[in-house]
Short mmCIF file of C-alpha atoms in Angstrom, two decimals:
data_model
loop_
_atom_site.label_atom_id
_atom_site.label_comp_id
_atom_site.label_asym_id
_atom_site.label_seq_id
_atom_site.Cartn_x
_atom_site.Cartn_y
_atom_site.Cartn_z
CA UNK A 1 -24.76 -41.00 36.45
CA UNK A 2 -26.21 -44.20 37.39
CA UNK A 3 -24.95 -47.61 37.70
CA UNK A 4 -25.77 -50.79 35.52
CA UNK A 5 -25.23 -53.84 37.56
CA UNK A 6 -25.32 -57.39 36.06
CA UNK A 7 -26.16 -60.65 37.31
CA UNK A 8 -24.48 -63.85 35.39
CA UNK A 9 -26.48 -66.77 35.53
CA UNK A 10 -26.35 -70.43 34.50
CA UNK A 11 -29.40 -71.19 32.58
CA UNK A 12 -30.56 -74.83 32.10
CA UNK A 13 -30.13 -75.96 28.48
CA UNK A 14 -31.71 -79.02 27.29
CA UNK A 15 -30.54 -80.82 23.51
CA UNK A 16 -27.95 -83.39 22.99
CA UNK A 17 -24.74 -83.38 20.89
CA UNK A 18 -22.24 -86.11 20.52
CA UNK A 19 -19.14 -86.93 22.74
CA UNK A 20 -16.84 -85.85 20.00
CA UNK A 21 -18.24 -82.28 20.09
CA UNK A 22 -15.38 -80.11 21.43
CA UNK A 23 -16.01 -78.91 25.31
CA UNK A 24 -13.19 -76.49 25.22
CA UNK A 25 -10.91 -74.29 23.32
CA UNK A 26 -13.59 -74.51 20.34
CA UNK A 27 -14.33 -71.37 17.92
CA UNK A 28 -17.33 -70.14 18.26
CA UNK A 29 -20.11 -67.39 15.85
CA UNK A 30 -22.90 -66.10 16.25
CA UNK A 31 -25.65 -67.11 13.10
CA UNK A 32 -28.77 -65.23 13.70
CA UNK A 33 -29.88 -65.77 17.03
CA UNK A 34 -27.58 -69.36 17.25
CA UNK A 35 -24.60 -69.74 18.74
CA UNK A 36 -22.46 -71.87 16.54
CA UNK A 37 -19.25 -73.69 17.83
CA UNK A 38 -16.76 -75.79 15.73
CA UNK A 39 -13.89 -77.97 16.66
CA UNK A 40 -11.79 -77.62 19.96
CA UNK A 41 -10.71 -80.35 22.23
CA UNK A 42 -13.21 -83.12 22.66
CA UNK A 43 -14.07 -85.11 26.48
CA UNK A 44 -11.80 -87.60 25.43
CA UNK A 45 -9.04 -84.96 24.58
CA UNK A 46 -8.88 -85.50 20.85
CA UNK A 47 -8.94 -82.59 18.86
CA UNK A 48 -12.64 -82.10 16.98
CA UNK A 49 -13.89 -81.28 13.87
CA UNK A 50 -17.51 -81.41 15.00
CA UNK A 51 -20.27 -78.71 14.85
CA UNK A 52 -22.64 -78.24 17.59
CA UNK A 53 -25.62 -75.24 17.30
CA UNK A 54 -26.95 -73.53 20.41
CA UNK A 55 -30.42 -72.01 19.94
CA UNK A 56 -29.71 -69.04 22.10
CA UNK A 57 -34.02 -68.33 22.18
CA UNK A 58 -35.07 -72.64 23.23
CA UNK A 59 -31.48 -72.46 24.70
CA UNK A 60 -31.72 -76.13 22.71
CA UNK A 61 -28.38 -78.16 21.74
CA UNK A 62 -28.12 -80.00 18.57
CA UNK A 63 -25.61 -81.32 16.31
CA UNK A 64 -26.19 -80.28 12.57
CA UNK A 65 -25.21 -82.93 10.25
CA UNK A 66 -22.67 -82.61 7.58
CA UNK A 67 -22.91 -83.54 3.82
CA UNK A 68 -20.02 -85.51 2.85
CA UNK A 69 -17.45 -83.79 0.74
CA UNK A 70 -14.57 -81.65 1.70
CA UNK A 71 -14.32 -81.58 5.86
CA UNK A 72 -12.09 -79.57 7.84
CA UNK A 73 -9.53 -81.40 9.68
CA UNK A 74 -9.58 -81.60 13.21
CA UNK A 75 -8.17 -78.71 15.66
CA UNK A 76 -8.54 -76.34 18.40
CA UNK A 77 -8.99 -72.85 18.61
CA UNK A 78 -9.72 -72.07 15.29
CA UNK A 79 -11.39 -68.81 14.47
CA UNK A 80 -15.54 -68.48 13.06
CA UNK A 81 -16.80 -66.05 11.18
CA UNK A 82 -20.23 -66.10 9.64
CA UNK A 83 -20.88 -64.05 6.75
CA UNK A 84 -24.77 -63.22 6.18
CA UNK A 85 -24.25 -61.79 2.43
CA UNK A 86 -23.24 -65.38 1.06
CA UNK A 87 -24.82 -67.98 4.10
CA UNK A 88 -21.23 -69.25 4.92
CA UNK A 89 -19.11 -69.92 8.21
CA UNK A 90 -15.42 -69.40 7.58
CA UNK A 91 -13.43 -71.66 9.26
CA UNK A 92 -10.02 -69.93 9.57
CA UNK A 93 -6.23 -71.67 11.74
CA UNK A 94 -6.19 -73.39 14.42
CA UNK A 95 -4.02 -75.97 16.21
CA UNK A 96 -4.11 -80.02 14.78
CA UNK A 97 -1.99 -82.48 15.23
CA UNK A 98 0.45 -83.92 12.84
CA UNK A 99 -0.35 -87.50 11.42
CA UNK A 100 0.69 -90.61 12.97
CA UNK A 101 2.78 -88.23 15.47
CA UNK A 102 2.26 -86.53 18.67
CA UNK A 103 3.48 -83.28 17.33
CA UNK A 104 1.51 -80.23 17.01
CA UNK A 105 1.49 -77.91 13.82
CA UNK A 106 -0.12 -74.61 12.73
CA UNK A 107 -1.31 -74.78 9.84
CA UNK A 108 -0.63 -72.94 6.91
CA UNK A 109 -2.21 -69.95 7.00
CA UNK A 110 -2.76 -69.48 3.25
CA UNK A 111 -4.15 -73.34 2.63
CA UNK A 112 -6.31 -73.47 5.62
CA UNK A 113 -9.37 -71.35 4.81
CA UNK A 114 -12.85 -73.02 4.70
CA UNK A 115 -15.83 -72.38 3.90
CA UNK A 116 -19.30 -74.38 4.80
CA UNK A 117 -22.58 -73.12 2.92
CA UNK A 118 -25.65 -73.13 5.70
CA UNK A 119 -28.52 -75.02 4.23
CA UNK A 120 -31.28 -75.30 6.73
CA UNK A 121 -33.14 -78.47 5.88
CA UNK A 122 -36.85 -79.33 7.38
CA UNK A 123 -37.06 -83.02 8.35
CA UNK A 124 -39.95 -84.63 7.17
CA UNK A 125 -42.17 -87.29 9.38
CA UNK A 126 -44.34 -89.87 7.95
#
């Protein structure tokens, strides 16, 4: 039969997210078309509990903001899942870092579920 061949290529990506945004071991979930990645290990090397959104058809960073309330603590490698049905990303594990000590800890599996409700808000200029 005949053969596929692929080509990987580094497209250029234009948008901005902050420094605290973490560059590796991050989970990351598709939401529509987006790629959304949460967390990971930051340019500084602090774990992150930042949220940076990848428009995979612009191929446009940004940084979504966060109500206040509840927030995930900090980690790496925690695993994403968005559910469509209900318009949440589950934010499931990871590795953190014990308080006031350089200790790491998993956390407990049956506490450390959360989830985030997607709210797309339009900005609007005067």
């Amino acid at each position: 039969g005949p053969t596929e061949n692929f080509l990987w290529e580094m497209p250029q990506v234009s948008g901005a997210v902050g420094a605290d945004v973490g560059q590796s071991s991050h989970g990351a979930t598709a939401v529509g078309s987006n790629l959304v990645i949460f967390g990971g290990v930051s340019r500084s090397g602090k774990y992150s509990n930042a949220m940076a959104v990848l428009a995979t058809s612009s191929l446009i960073w940004s940084q979504p903001v966060l109500l206040p309330g509840v927030s995930v603590s900090p980690r790496a490698y925690p695993t994403l899942l968005f559910d469509d049905e209900s318009n949440h990303l589950i934010i499931f594990g990871g590795l953190g870092r014990l308080r006031n000590s350089g200790n790491y800890q998993q956390s407990d599996y049956k506490a450390d579920l959360h989830r985030l409700a997607l709210v797309i808000c339009h900005e609007q200029h005067d």
